[in-house]
Tab-separated table of C-alpha atoms in Angstrom:
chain	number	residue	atom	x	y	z
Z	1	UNK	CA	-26.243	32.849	-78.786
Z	2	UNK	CA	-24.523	34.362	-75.902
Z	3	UNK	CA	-22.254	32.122	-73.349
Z	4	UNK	CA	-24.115	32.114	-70.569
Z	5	UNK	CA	-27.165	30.465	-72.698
Z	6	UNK	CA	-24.771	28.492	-74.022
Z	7	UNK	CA	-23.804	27.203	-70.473
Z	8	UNK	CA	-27.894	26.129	-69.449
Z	9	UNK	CA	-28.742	24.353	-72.308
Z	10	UNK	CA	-28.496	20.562	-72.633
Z	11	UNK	CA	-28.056	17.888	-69.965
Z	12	UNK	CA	-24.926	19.647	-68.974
Z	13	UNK	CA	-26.223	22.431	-68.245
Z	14	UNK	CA	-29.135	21.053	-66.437
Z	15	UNK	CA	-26.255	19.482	-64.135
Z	16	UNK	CA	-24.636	22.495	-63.355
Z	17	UNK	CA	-28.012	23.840	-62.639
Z	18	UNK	CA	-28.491	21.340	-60.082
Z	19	UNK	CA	-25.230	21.637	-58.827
Z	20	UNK	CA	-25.767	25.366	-58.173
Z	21	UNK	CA	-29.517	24.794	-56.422
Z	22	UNK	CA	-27.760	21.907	-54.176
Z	23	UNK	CA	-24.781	24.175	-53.498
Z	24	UNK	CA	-27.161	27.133	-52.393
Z	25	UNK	CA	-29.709	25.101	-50.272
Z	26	UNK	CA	-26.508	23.593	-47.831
Z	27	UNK	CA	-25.588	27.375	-47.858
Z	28	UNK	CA	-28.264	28.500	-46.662
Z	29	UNK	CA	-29.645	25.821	-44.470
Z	30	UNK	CA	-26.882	23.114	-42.584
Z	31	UNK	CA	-23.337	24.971	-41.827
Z	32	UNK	CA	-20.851	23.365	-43.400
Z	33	UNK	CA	-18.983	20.416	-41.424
Z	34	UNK	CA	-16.201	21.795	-39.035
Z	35	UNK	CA	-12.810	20.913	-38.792
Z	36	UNK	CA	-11.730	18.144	-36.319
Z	37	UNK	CA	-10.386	19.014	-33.123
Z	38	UNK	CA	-7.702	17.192	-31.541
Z	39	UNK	CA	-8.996	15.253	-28.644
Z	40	UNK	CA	-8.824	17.180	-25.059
Z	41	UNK	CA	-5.710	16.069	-22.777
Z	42	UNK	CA	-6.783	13.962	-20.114
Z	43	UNK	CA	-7.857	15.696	-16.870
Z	44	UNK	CA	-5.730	15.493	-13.729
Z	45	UNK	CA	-7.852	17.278	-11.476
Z	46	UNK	CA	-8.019	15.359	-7.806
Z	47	UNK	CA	-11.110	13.122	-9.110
Z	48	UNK	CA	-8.906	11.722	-11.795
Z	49	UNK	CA	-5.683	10.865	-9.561
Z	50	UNK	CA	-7.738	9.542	-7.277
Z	51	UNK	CA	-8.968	6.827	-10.078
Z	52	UNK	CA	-5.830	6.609	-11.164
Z	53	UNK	CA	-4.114	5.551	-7.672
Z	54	UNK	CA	-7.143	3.158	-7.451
Z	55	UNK	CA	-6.784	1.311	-10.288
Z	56	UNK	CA	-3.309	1.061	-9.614
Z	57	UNK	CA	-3.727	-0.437	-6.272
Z	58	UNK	CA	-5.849	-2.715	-7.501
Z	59	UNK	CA	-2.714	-4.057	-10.026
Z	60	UNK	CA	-0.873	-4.104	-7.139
Z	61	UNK	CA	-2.879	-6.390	-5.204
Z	62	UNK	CA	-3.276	-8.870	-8.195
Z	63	UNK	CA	0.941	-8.772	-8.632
Z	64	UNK	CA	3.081	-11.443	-7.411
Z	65	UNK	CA	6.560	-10.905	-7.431
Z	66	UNK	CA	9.477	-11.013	-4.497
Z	67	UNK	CA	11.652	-7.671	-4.221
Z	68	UNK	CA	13.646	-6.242	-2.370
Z	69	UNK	CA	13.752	-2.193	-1.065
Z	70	UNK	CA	16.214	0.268	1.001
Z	71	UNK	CA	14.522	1.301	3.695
Z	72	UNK	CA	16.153	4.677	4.232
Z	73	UNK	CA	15.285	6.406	8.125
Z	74	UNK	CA	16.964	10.124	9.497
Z	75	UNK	CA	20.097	8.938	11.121
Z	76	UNK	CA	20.048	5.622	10.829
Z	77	UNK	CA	21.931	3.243	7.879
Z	78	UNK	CA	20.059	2.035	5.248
Z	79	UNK	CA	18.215	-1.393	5.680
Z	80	UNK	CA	17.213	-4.080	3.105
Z	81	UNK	CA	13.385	-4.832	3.484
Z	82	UNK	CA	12.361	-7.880	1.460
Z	83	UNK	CA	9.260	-8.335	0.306
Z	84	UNK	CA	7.140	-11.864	-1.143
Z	85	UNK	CA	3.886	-11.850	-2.385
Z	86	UNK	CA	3.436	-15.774	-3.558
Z	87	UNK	CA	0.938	-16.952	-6.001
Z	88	UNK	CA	-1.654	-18.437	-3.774
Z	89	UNK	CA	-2.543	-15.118	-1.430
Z	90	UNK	CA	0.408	-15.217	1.258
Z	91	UNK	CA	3.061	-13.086	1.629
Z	92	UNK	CA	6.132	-12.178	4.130
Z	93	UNK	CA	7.832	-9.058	4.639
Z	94	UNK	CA	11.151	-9.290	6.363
Z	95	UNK	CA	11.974	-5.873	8.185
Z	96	UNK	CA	15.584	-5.622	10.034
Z	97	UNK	CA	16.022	-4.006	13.393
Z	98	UNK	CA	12.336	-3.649	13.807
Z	99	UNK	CA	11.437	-4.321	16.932
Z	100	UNK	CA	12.630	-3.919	20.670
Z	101	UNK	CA	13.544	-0.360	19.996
Z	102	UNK	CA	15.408	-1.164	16.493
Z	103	UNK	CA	17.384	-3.853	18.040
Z	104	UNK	CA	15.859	-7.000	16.773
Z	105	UNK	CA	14.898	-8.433	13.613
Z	106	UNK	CA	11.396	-9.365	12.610
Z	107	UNK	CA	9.107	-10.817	9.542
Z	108	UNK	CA	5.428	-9.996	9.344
Z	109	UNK	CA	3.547	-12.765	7.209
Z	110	UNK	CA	0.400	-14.462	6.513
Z	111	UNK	CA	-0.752	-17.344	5.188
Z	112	UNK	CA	-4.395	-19.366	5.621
Z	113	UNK	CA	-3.950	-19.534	9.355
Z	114	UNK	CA	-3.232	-15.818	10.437
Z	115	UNK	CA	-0.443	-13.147	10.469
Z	116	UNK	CA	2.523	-13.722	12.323
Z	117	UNK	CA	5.120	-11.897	13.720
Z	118	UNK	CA	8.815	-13.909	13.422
Z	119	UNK	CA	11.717	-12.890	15.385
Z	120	UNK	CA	14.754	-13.433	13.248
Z	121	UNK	CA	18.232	-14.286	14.495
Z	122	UNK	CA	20.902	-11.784	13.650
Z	123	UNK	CA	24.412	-10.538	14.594
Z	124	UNK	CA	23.570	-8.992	17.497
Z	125	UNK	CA	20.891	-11.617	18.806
Z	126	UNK	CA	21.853	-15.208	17.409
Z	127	UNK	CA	18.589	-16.966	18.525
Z	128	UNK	CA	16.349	-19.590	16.717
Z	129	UNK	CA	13.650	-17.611	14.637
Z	130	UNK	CA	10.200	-18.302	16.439
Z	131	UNK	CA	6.445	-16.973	15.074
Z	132	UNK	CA	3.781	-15.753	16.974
Z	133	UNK	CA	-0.046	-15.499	15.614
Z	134	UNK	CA	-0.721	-12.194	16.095
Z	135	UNK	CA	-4.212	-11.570	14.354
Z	136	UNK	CA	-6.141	-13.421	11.901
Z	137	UNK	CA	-6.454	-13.476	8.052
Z	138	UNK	CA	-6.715	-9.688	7.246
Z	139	UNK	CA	-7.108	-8.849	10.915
Z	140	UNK	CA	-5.383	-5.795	12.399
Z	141	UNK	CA	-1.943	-6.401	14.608
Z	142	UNK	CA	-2.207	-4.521	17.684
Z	143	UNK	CA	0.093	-1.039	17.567
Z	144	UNK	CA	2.512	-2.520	20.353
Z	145	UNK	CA	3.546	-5.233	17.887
Z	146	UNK	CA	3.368	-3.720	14.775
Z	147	UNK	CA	6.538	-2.851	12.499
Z	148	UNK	CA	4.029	-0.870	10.042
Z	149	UNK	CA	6.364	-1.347	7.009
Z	150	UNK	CA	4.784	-4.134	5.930
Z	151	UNK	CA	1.355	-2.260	5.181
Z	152	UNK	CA	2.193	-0.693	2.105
Z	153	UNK	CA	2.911	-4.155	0.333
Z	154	UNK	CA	-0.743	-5.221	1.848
Z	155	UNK	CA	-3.581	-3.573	3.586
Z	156	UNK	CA	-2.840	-0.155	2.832
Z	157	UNK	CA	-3.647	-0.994	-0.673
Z	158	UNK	CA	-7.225	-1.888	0.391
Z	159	UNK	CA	-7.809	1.860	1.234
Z	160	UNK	CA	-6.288	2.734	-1.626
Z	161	UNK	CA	-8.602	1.262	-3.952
Z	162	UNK	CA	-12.013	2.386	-1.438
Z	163	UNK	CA	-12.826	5.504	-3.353
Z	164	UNK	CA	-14.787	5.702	-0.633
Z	165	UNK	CA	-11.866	5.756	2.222
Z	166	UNK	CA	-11.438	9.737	3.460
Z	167	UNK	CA	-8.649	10.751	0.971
Z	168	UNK	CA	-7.725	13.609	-1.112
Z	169	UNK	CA	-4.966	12.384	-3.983
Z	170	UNK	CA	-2.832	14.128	-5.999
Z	171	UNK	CA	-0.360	13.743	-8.724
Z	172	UNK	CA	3.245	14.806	-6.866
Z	173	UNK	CA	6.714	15.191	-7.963
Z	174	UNK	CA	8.320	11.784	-7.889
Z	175	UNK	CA	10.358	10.621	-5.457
Z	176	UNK	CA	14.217	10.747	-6.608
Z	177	UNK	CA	14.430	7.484	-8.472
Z	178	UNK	CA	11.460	6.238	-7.962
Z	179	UNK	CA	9.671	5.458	-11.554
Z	180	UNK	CA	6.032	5.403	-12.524
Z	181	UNK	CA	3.795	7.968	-10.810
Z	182	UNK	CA	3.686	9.504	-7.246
Z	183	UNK	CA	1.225	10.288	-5.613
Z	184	UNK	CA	0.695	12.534	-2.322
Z	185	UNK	CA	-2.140	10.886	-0.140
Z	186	UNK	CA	-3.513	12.631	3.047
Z	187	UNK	CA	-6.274	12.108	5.359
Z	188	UNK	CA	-9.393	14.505	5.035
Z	189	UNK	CA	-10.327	13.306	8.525
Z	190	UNK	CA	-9.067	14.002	11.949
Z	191	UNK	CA	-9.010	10.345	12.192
Z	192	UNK	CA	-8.231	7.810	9.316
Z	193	UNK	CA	-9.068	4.328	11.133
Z	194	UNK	CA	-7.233	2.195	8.823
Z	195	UNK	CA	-3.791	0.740	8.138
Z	196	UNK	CA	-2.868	3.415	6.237
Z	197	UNK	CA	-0.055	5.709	6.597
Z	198	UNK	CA	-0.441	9.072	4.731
Z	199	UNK	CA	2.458	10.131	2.581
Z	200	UNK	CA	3.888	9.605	-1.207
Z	201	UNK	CA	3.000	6.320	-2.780
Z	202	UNK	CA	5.030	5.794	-6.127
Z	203	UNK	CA	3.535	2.987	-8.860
Z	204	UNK	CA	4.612	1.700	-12.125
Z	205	UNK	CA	2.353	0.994	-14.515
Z	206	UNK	CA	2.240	-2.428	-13.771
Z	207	UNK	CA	0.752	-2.021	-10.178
Z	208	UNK	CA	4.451	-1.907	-8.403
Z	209	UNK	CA	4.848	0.068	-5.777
Z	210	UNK	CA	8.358	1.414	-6.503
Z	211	UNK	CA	8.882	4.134	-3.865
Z	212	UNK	CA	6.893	5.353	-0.417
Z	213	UNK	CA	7.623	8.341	1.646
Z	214	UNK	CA	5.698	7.860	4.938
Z	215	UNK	CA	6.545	8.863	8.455
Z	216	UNK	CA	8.613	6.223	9.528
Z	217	UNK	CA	11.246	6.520	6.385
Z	218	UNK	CA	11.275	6.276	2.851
Z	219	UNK	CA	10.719	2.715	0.666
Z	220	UNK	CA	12.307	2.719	-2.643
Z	221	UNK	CA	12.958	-0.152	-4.674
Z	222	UNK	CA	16.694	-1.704	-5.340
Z	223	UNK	CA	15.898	-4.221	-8.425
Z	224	UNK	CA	13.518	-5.218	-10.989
Z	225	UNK	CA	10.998	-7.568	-9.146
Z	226	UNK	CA	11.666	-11.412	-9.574
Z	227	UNK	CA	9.109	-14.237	-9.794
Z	228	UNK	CA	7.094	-15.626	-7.016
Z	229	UNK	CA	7.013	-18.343	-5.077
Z	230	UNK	CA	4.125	-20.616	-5.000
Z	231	UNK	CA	3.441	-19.903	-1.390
Z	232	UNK	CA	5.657	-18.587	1.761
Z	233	UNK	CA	7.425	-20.114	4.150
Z	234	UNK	CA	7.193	-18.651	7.659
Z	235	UNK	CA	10.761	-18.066	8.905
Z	236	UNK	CA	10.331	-20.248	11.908
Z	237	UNK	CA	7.706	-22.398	14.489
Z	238	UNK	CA	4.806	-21.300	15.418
Z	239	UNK	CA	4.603	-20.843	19.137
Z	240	UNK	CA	2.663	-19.727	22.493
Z	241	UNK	CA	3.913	-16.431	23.746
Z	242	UNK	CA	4.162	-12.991	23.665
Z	243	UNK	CA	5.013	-10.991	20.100
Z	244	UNK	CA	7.829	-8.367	20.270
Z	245	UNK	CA	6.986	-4.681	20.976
Z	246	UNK	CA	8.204	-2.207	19.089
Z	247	UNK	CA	9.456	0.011	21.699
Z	248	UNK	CA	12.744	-0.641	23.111
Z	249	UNK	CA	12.508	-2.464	26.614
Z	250	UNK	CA	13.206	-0.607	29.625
Z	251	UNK	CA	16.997	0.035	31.126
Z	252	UNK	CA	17.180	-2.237	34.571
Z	253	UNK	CA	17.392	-0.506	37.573
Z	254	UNK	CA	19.785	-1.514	40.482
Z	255	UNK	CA	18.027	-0.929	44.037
Z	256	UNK	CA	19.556	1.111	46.847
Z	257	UNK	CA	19.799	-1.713	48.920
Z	258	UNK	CA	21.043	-3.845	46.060
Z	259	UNK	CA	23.713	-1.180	45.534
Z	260	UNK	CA	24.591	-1.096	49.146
Z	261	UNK	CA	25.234	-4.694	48.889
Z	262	UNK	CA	27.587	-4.570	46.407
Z	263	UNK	CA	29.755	-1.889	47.414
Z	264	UNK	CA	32.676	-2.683	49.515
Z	265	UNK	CA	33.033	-2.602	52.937
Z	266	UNK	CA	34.666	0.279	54.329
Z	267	UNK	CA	36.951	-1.982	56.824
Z	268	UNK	CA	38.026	-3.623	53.535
């Protein structure tokens, strides 16, 4: 008996024999199974940073912390901008030499009420800190009166998270520093009518902003954010009056006659 009859007789060699017609049908119908592939990176095309900056917005609106950031402006020093977002919805953010042409310090805030704009006592102006109500809940502050650094820690990050708002994102090199992920923010309209400044917004992961470049100077954060308060505190009354403009008030001018008056006599 040769081998090969040898190998088809018997229930063994029935099995092989069906192992052989099972073997040749998958050839010759199904392809075999291919390998895995790794998953595909994630895209980062201007659709996805724009999701991205959303959703991290959105963290940002939900965090409560106080912090403090360096306010850094061209040829000016370095200021100390601090910031409070408390647990029930208000927050304050106290800007130095703000207003009255960088000679006066203010804090922006809001609570159930309204915003406010405070004039703080400092060095050069040691006066009792006063409020005025300068909008409503969420309203917008008239231009005059309006420091602007306070927007990134609020309203700003309601555009932000529109995916509708007239934006185009992208990922950017971050700013020296600042940690999480930058990202460069412009206007794709000739008009953006909303409190948004374009620039560099920098996030951690946890939905704080940690850096801004914008056109009034860079934000970048000093510490580690600390825990919030359970509400804020505005820094002073609440009164009737006028809220401080931003631009520095005009030098006062001596009349001619006023002048002649005041200049000695000639006949002594």
């Amino acid at each position: 008996m040769s081998v090969r009859s040898a190998i088809f007789r018997g229930p063994l060699g029935a099995g092989v024999v069906a192992g052989l017609i099972t073997l040749t049908a998958c050839g010759q119908g199904d392809p075999a199974p291919a390998a895995t592939d790794p998953a595909p990176p994630a895209a980062t095309g201007p659709g996805d940073a724009r999701q991205q900056l959303a959703a991290l917005a959105a963290a940002a609106k939900d965090r409560k912390l106080t912090a403090t950031y360096t306010l850094s402006v061209s040829g000016r020093p370095d200021r100390t901008v601090v910031v409070t977002s408390a647990t029930d919805g208000s927050w304050r953010v106290d800007i130095p030499e703000a207003a009255l042409g960088g000679t006066v310090d203010v804090s922006m805030a809001q609570n159930g009420e309204g915003i406010y704009q405070c004039a703080l006592p400092s060095p050069s102006r040691p006066v009792q800190p006063t409020c005025v109500r300068v909008a409503g809940p969420g309203g917008r502050v008239d231009a005059k009166v309006d420091p602007r650094v306070w927007h990134p820690f609020t309203d700003s990050r309601e555009v932000l998270i529109d995916r509708a708002a007239p934006l185009a994102v992208s990922v950017t090199k971050p700013i020296s520093g600042a940690q999480g992920t930058c990202f460069s923010v412009e206007s794709t309209t000739t008009s953006l009518k909303a409190p948004l400044d374009v620039g560099i917004y920098c996030y951690d992961s946890d939905g704080t902003l940690t850096a801004a470049r914008l056109a009034y100077g860079t934000l970048k954060l000093t510490n580690p954010p600390a825990a919030p308060p359970a509400t804020v505190t505005l820094a002073g009354p609440v009164v009737n009056g006028e809220a401080l403009g931003m631009a520095a008030p005009p030098t006062p001018t001596v009349s001619a006659s006023a002048s002649a008056s005041s200049s000695p006599s000639p006949n002594g």
